[in-house]
Structure formats: structure tokens, C-alpha cells
CSV table of C-alpha atoms and ligand atoms in Angstrom, one decimal:
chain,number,residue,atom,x,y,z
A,1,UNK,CA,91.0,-4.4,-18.1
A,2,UNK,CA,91.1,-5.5,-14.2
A,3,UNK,CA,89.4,-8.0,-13.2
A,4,UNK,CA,86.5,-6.2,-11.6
A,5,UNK,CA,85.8,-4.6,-15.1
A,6,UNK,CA,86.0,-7.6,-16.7
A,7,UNK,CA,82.9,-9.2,-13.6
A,8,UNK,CA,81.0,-5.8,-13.8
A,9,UNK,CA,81.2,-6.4,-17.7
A,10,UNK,CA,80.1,-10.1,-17.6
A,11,UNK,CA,77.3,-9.1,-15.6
A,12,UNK,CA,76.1,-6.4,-17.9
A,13,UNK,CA,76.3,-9.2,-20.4
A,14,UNK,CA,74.3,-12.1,-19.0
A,15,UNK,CA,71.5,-8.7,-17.8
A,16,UNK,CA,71.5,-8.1,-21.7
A,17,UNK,CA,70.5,-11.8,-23.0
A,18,UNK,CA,67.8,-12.1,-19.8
A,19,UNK,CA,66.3,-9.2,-21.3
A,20,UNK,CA,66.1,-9.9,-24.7
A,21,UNK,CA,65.1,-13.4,-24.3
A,22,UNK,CA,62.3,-11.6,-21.5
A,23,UNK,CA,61.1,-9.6,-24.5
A,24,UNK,CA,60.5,-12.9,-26.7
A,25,UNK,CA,56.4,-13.3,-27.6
A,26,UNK,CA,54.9,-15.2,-26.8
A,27,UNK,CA,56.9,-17.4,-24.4
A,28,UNK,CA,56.7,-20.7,-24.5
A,29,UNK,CA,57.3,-23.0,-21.4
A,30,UNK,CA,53.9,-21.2,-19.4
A,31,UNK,CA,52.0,-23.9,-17.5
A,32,UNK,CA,48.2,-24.6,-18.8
A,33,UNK,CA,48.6,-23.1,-22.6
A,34,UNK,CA,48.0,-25.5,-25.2
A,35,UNK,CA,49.5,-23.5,-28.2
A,36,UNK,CA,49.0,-24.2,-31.4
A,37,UNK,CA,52.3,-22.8,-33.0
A,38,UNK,CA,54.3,-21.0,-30.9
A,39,UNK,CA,57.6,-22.8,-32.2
A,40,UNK,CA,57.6,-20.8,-35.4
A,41,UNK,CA,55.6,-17.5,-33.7
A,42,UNK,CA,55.7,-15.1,-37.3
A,43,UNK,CA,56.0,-11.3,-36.3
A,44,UNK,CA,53.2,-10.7,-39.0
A,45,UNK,CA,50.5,-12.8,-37.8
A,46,UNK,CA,48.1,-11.4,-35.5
A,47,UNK,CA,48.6,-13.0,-32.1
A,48,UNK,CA,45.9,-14.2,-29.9
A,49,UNK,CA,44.9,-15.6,-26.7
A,50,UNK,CA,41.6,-17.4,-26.4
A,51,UNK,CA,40.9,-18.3,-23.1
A,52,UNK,CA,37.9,-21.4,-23.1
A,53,UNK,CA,36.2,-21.9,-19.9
A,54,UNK,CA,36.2,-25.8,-20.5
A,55,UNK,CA,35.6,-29.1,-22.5
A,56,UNK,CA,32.6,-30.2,-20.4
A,57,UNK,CA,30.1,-31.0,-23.4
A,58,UNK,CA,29.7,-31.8,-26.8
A,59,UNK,CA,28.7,-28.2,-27.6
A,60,UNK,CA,31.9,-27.2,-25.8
A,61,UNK,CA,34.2,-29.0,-28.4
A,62,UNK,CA,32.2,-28.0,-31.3
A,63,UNK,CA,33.1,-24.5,-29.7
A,64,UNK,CA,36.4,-24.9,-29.3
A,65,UNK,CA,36.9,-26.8,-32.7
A,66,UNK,CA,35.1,-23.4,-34.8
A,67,UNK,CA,37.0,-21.0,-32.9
A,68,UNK,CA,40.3,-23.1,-33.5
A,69,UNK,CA,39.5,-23.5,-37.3
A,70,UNK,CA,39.4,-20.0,-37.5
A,71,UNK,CA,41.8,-18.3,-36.1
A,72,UNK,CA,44.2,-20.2,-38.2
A,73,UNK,CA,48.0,-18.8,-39.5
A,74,UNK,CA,46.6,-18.9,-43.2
A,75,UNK,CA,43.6,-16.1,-42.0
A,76,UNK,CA,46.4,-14.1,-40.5
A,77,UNK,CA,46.4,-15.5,-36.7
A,78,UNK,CA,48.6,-17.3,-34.2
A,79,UNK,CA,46.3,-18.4,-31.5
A,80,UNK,CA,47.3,-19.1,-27.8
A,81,UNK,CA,44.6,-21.5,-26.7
A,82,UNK,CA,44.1,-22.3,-22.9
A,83,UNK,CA,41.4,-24.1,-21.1
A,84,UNK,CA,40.2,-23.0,-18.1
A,85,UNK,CA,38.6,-26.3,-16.8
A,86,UNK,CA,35.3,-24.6,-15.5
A,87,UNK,CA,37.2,-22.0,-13.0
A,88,UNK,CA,37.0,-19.2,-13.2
A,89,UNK,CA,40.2,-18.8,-11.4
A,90,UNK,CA,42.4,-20.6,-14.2
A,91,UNK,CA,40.7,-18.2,-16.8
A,92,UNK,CA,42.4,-15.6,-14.7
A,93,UNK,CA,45.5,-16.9,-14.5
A,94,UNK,CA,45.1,-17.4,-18.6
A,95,UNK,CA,44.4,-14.1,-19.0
A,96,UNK,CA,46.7,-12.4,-16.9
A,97,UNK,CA,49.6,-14.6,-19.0
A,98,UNK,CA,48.2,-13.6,-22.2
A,99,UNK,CA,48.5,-10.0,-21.0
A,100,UNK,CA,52.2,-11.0,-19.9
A,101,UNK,CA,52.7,-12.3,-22.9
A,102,UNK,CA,51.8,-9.0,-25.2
A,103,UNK,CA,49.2,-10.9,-27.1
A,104,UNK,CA,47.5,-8.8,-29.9
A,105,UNK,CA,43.9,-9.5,-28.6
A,106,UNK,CA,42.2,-11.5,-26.1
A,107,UNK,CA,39.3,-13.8,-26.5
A,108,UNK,CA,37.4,-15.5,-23.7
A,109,UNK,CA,34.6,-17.3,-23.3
A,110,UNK,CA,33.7,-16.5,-19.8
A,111,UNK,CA,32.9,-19.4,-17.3
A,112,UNK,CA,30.7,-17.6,-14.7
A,113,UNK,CA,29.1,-13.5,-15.7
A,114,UNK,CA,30.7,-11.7,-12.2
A,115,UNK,CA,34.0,-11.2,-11.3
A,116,UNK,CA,35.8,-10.0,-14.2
A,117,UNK,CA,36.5,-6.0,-13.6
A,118,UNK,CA,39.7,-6.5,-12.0
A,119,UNK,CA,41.2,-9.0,-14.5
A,120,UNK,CA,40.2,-7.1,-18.0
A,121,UNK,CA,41.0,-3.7,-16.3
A,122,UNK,CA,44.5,-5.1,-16.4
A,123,UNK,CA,43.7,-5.7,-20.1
A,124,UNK,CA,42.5,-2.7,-21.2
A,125,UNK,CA,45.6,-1.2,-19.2
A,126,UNK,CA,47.8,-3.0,-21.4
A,127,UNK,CA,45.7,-1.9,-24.7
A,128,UNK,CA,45.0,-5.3,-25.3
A,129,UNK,CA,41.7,-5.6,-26.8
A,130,UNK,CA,39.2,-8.4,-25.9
A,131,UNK,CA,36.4,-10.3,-27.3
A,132,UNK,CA,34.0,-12.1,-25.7
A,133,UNK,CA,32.6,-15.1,-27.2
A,134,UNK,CA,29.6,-17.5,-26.3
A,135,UNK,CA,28.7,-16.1,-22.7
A,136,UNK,CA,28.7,-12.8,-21.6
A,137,UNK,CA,30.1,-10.5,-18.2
A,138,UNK,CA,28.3,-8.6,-15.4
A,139,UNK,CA,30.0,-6.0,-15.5
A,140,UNK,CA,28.6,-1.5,-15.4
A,141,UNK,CA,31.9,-0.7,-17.7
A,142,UNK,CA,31.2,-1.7,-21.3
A,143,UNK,CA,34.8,-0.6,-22.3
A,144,UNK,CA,36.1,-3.3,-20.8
A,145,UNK,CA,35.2,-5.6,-23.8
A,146,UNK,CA,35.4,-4.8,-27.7
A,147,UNK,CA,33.0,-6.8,-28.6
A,148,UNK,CA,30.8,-10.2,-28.0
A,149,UNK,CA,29.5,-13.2,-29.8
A,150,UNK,CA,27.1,-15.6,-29.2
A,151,UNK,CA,23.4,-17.0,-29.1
A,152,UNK,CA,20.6,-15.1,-27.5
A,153,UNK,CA,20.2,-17.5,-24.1
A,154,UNK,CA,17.0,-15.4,-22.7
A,155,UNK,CA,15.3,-16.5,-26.4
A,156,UNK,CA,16.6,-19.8,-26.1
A,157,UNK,CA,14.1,-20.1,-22.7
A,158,UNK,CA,11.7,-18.3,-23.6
A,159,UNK,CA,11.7,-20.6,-27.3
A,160,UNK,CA,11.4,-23.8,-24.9
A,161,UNK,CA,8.3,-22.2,-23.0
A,162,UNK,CA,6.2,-21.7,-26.6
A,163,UNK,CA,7.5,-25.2,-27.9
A,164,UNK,CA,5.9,-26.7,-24.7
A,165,UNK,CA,3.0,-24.2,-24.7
A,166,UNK,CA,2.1,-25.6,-28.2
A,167,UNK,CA,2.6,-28.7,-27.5
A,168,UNK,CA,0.3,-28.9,-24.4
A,169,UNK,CA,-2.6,-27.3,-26.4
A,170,UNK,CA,-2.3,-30.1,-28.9
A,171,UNK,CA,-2.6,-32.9,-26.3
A,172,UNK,CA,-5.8,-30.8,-25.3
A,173,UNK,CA,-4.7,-30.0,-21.5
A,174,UNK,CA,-7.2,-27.6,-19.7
A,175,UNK,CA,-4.7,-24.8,-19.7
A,176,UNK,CA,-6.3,-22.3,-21.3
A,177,UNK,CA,-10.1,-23.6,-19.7
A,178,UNK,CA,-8.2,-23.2,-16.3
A,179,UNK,CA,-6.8,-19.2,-17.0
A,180,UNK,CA,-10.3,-17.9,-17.6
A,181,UNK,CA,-11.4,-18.7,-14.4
A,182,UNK,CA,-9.3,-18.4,-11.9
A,183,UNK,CA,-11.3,-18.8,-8.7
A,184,UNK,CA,-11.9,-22.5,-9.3
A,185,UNK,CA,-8.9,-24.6,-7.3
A,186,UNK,CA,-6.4,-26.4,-9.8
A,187,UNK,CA,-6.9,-30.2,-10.2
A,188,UNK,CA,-4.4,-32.2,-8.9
A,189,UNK,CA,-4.3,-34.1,-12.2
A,190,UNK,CA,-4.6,-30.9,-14.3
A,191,UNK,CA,-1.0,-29.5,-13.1
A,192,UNK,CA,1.6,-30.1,-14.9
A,193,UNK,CA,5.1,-30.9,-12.8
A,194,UNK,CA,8.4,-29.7,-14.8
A,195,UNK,CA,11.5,-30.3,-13.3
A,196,UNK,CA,14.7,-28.0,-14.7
A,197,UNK,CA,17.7,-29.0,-15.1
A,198,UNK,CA,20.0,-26.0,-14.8
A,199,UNK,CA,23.4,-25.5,-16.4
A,200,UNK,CA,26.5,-24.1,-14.3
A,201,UNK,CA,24.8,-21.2,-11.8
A,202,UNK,CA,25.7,-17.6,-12.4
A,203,UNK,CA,27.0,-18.8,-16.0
A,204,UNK,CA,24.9,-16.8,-19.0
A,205,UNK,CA,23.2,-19.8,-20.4
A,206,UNK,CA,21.5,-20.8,-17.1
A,207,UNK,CA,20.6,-17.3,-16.1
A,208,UNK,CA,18.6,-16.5,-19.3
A,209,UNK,CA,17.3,-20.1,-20.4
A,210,UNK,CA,16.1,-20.4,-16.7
A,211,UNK,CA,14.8,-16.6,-17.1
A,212,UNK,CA,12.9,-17.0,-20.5
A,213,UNK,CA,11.5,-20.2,-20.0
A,214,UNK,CA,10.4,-18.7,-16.6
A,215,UNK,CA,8.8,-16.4,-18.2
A,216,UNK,CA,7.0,-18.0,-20.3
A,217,UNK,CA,6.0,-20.7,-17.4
A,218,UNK,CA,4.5,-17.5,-15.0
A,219,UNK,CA,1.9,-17.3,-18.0
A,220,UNK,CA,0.2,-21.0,-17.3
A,221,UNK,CA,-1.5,-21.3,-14.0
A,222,UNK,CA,-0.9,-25.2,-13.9
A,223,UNK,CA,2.8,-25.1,-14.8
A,224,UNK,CA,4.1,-27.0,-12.1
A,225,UNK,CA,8.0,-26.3,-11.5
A,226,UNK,CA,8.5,-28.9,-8.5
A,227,UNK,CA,12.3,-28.5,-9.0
A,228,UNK,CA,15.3,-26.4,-10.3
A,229,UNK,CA,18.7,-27.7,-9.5
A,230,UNK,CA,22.4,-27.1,-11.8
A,231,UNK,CA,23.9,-30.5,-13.4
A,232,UNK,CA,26.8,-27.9,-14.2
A,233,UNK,CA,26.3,-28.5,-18.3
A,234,UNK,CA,27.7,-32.5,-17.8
A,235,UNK,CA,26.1,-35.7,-18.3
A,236,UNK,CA,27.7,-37.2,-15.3
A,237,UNK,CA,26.2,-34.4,-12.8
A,238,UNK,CA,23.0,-34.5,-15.3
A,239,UNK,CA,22.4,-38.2,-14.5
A,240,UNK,CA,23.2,-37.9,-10.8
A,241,UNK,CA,20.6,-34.9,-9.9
A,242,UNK,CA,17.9,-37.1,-13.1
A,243,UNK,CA,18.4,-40.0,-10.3
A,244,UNK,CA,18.0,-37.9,-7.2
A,245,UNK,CA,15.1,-35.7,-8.7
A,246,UNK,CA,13.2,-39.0,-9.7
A,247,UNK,CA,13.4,-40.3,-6.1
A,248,UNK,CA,12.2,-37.1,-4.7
A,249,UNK,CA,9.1,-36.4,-7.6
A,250,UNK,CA,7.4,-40.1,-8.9
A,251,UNK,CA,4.9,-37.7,-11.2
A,252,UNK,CA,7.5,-35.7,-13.1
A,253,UNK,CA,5.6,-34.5,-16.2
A,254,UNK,CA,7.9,-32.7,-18.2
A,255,UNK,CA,11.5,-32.3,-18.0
A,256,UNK,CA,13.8,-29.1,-19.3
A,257,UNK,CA,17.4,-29.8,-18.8
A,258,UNK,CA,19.8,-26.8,-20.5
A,259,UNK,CA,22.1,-28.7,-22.6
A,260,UNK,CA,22.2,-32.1,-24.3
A,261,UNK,CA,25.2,-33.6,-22.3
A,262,UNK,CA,22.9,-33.6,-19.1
A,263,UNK,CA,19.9,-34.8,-20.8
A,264,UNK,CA,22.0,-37.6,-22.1
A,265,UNK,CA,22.2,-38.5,-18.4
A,266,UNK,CA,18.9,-37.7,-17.6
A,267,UNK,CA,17.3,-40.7,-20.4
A,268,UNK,CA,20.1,-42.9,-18.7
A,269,UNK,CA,18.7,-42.1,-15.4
A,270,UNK,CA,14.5,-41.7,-16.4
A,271,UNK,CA,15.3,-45.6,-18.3
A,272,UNK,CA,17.5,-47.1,-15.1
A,273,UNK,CA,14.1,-46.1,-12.7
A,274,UNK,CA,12.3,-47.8,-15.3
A,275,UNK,CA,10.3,-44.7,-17.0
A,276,UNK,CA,10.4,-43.9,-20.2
A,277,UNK,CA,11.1,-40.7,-21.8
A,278,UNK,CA,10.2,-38.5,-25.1
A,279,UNK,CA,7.8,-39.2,-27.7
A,280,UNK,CA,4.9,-40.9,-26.3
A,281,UNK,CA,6.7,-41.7,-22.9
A,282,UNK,CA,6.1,-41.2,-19.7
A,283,UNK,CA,8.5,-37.5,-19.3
A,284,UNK,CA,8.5,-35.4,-22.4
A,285,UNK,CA,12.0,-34.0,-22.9
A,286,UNK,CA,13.1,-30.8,-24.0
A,287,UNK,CA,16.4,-30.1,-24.3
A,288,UNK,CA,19.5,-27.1,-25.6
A,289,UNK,CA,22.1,-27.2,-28.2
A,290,UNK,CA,21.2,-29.7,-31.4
A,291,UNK,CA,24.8,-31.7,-31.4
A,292,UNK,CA,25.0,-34.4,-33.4
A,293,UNK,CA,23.8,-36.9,-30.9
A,294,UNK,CA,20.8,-35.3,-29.6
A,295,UNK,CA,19.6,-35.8,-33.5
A,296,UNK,CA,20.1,-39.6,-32.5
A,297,UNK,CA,18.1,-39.5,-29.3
A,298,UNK,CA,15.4,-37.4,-31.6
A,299,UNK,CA,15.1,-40.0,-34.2
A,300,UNK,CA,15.1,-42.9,-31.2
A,301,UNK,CA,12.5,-40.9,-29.9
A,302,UNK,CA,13.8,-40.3,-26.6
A,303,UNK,CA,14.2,-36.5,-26.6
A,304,UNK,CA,11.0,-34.4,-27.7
A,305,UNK,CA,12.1,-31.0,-28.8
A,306,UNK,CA,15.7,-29.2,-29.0
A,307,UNK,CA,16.2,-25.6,-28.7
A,308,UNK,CA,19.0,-25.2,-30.9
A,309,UNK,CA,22.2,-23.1,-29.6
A,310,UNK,CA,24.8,-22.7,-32.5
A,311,UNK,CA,28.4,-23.0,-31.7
A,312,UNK,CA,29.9,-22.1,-34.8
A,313,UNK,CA,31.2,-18.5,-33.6
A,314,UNK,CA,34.7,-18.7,-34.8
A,315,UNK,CA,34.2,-17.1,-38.2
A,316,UNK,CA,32.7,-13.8,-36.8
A,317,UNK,CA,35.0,-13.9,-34.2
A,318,UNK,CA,37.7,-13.3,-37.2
A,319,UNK,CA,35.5,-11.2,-39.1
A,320,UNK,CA,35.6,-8.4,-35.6
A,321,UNK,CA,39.3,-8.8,-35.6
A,322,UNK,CA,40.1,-8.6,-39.0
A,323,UNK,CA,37.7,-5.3,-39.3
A,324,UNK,CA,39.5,-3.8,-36.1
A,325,UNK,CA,43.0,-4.8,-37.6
A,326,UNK,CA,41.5,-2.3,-40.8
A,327,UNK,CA,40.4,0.3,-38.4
A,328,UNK,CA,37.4,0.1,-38.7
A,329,UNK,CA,34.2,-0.4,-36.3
A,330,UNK,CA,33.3,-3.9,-35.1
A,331,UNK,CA,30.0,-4.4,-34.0
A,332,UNK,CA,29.2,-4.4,-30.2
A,333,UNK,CA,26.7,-7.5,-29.5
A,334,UNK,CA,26.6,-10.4,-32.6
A,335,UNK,CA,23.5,-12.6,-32.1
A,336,UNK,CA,24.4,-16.2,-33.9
A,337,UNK,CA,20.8,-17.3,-34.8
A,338,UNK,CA,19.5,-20.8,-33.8
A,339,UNK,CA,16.2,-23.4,-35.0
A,340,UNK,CA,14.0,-25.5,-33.0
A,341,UNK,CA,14.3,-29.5,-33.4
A,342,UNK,CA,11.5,-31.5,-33.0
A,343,UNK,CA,12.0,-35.4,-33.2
A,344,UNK,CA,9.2,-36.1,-36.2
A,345,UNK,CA,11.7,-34.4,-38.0
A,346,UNK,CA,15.0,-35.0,-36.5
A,347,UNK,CA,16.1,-37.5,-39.8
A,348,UNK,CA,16.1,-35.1,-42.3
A,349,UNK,CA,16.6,-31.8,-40.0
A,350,UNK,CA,20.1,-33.3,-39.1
A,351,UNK,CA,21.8,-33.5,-43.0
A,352,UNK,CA,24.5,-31.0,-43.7
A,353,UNK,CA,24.8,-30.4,-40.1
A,354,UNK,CA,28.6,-30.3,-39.4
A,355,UNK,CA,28.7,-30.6,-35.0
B,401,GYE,O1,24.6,-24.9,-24.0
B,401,GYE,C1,26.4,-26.0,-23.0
B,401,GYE,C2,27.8,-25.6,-22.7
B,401,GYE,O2,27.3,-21.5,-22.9
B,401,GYE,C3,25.8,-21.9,-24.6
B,401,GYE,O3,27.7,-24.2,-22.4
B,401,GYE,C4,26.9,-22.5,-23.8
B,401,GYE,C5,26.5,-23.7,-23.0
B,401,GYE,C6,26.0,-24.9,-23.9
B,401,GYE,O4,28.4,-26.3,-21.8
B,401,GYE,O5,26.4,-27.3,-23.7
């Protein structure tokens, strides 16, 4: 052999183990994925990316933590697990590497509802299947997702709105005095100011908590909603928009913030202006989720009412894959039911609750 063959066949060579190595799944050394087990990746398992849109609340990790459990190598699964850090951008990037990768299905819990056509297109191109979990897409082609999971967020508003209708009837307000005649002007100190606390805009569980409690509100000629305004689902941003809306509102009557991790600012914020909050205080509280800590702030009194939003979605999540693995039909939408809280009854509510 000259020495040309001998280059044109070492070339050939090196081409041969890039492209093998190329067709290894899933790869390992990709920026941003956290996997669980790539190392020892077993052909059988079924392989799957979950893409979470962030770790910015309690709920979050309980998320994260059910999902995790789940999709374990003893149920069958190799999971891929990326955070997106609340962009919607990284979840892109996530995805788009997952589809690289030749995963078996994706999952993702989508940050923001628009802007997901092009991305899962791609997905559905590659005939990966993908699940959606916790919040849902804007989107006019259904095909473009398998199948969802998560908590009814509209109910979850429109649940808030009764709990406070109740509750205003008991403490003898003139609501109801007030709707059947509607000519007479509305008392000053007969209105009733709420201030909402919104989670991340455009994101499911603003759009339909702010929707059903809305709903509910438009019903109640002396509900008061002086301000809306997004603590983006932390207690950091919670506390800092608590502390500006308390500056801007000294007669805030009632306060509906959309998760717990904000409200856990907002008591920081309502105590540091020297209010008090909750039963018997000077804001009643109402507030999403039911983690383990918001029992605490129930049973210290300082939270009225939580609208219970229930995390645990990783089991269903492997129920739909496992029956599409079988072939056979997964359910489109799965509601995961949630209670109400109230904080007379937080102490024994709370046992055998596991987030
Ligand atoms: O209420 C909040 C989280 O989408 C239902 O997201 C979820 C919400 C949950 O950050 O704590």
C-alpha cells in the first residue's frame, strides 16, 4: 500500500469512530443537564428528558422531587433532568438537546403558555413524544403534545373567590345588602380592597388563578381589587412588591398572593410595616399550594386559607408512558385533584402529608 492509501485509509478510520461515538445516547458532556445516570445508560430502559422550568419555590422542588422519584431505572426509566431556570429560552435549548440526543420521550413543564410551536414541531418531527406536566401551552395544534398533567389553575381561583365569599358573610359584611340595590353609592368603609399577588405573567397558574378568582370577584359589588402586580412565584420578589404595595395602599383589606413562597414574603413584609396578618389581623391572607410550611404559618395564624395545588404528578406521569410503551391510549388532560386549608384546622390537616 502507498502512502496515500495508507492517509486516505486512516482517514476513513478516524470518520468511522467519530461516527459511532456521534451515535452514542445519550451523550454525556452537554452543558445544563443534570443526569441522573447517564454513566451506565441501559439500552432497555426507557430514556427520558424532563425539561423543569425552575427551582423557584417550595412547590417547585416538591415537583421536581415526585417527578424524579418516578421516573426511576427500577420503573423502567433513565431520566435526563435539566432546569430551565425560569427561561423560557434554556427550556428550548433543553429541548432541542433532548431531541439531539434521541431521547424516548420528552417531558416539560412549560415556564410561560406561548412560544412553543416551533420547538415541539421539531419534536414531533423527530417522533419523539412529549408530555406536559404542571402548566400547560398556547398553542391551536393539539398534536404537538401526547398528553398533560396537572392541577386545574382556573378552579384553584375561582376556589379562592368562594373561600373569601364565605368568609365575608360570616363576618357579616353588607355584601349581599349592597347587591340588591344597586342605585345606592358604595360606602367607603363597606369596600373591601384586595391586592393580588400574581405568579410569573403569561405562565398557566397566573392566567387562570387571576381568571377564576376574577371571576368570582366581578360577582361582589364592593370587591375592591386596588392592585395586581407578578412576584414571579418567589418570596424575594413577593416581599419586595408586599413592601411596595403597602406603601402605595395603607387600607389593604385582603390579600391573594398565588403561591406560598411569595406570601412568605408578604407576612415578612405586612409584620416589617408593622401590620399584622391572618387570623384576626389586620390583612386576611389567602394563599396557593399547601407545602409544608404554609401549614406552619396556618397553625401561627398568619395565613387564613390555602388553596391547595398538588405537586405529586410524577406517578401519572409514568402511568401515560408506561401505557403508551404498551400501545395503548393515554389520556389527553389529567386533572390532579387538590383541598382547601383553613388555619383552625391546619394541625391536624397537615399529618401524612409528605411535601
Ligand atoms: O403554584 C408555584 C410554582 O405552576 C402550579 O408554580 C405551579 C406554580 C406553583 O412556582 O409555587
Amino acid at each position: 500500500m502507498n502512502k496515500k492509501n495508507r492517509i486516505i485509509l486512516l482517514i476513513i478510520f478516524i470518520g468511522l469512530i467519530a461516527l459511532s461515538s456521534c451515535s452514542l445516547k445519550p451523550l454525556k458532556n452537554l452543558q445544563n443537564i443534570e443526569s441522573e445516570n447517564t454513566d451506565d445508560v441501559d439500552s432497555d430502559l426507557i430514556i427520558i428528558g424532563f425539561s423543569q422550568l425552575g427551582s423557584e419555590s417550595d412547590w417547585r422542588s416538591a415537583n421536581t422531587k415526585s417527578i424524579q422519584n418516578s421516573l426511576i431505572n427500577d420503573n423502567g426509566f433513565s431520566l435526563i433532568f435539566a432546569n430551565g431556570r425560569q427561561k423560557q429560552e434554556n427550556q428550548i435549548k433543553d429541548v432541542r438537546s433532548f431531541i439531539f440526543q434521541e431521547v424516548d420521550y420528552i417531558v416539560i413543564a412549560p415556564v410561560t403558555e406561548t412560544g412553543w410551536d416551533t420547538v415541539l414541531t421539531e419534536a414531533r418531527d423527530a417522533k419523539i413524544p412529549v408530555v406536559l406536566v404542571d402548566r400547560m401551552i398556547d398553542t391551536k395544534d393539539e398534536s404537538l403534545y401526547v398528553a398533560w398533567v396537572g392541577t386545574d389553575k382556573y378552579e384553584e381561583g375561582a376556589k379562592a373567590g368562594l373561600w373569601l365569599e364565605e368568609y365575608l358573610e360570616n363576618q357579616g359584611t353588607l355584601d349581599t345588602v349592597l347587591q340588591e340595590d344597586k342605585s345606592l353609592p358604595l360606602e367607603e368603609d363597606s369596600l373591601i380592597n384586595i391586592v393580588v399577588l400574581e405568579g410569573t405573567i403569561d405562565s398557566t397558574a397566573q392566567i387562570g388563578r387571576s381568571q377564576g378568582f376574577e371571576d368570582i370577584a366581578e360577582h361582589h359589588e364592593n370587591w375592591n381589587i386596588v392592585a395586581q402586580e407578578s412576584g414571579d412565584f418567589t418570596k424575594a420578589k413577593g416581599k419586595e412588591v408586599m413592601i411596595k404595595l403597602l406603601q402605595e395602599h395603607d387600607d389593604i383589606d385582603v390579600l391573594v398572593s398565588q403561591n406560598d413562597d411569595m406570601t412568605f414574603g408578604a407576612i415578612e413584609a405586612i409584620h416589617e410595616a408593622g401590620l399584622t396578618c391572618g387570623v384576626n389581623g389586620d390583612i386576611t391572607i389567602i394563599s396557593f399550594d399547601a407545602v409544608s410550611k404554609a401549614f406552619d404559618m396556618m397553625e401561627a395564624g398568619f395565613i387564613n386559607v390555602v388553596i391547595e395545588c398538588n405537586p405529586l404528578q410524577g406517578p401519572p406521569i409514568a402511568e401515560i408512558i408506561a401505557r403508551l410503551e404498551r400501545g395503548e391510549e393515554a389520556p389527553k388532560i389529567s386533572y390532579v385533584e387538590g383541598q382547601v386549608f383553613e388555619a383552625q384546622n391546619a394541625s391536624t390537616e397537615r399529618i401524612g402529608r409528605i411535601y
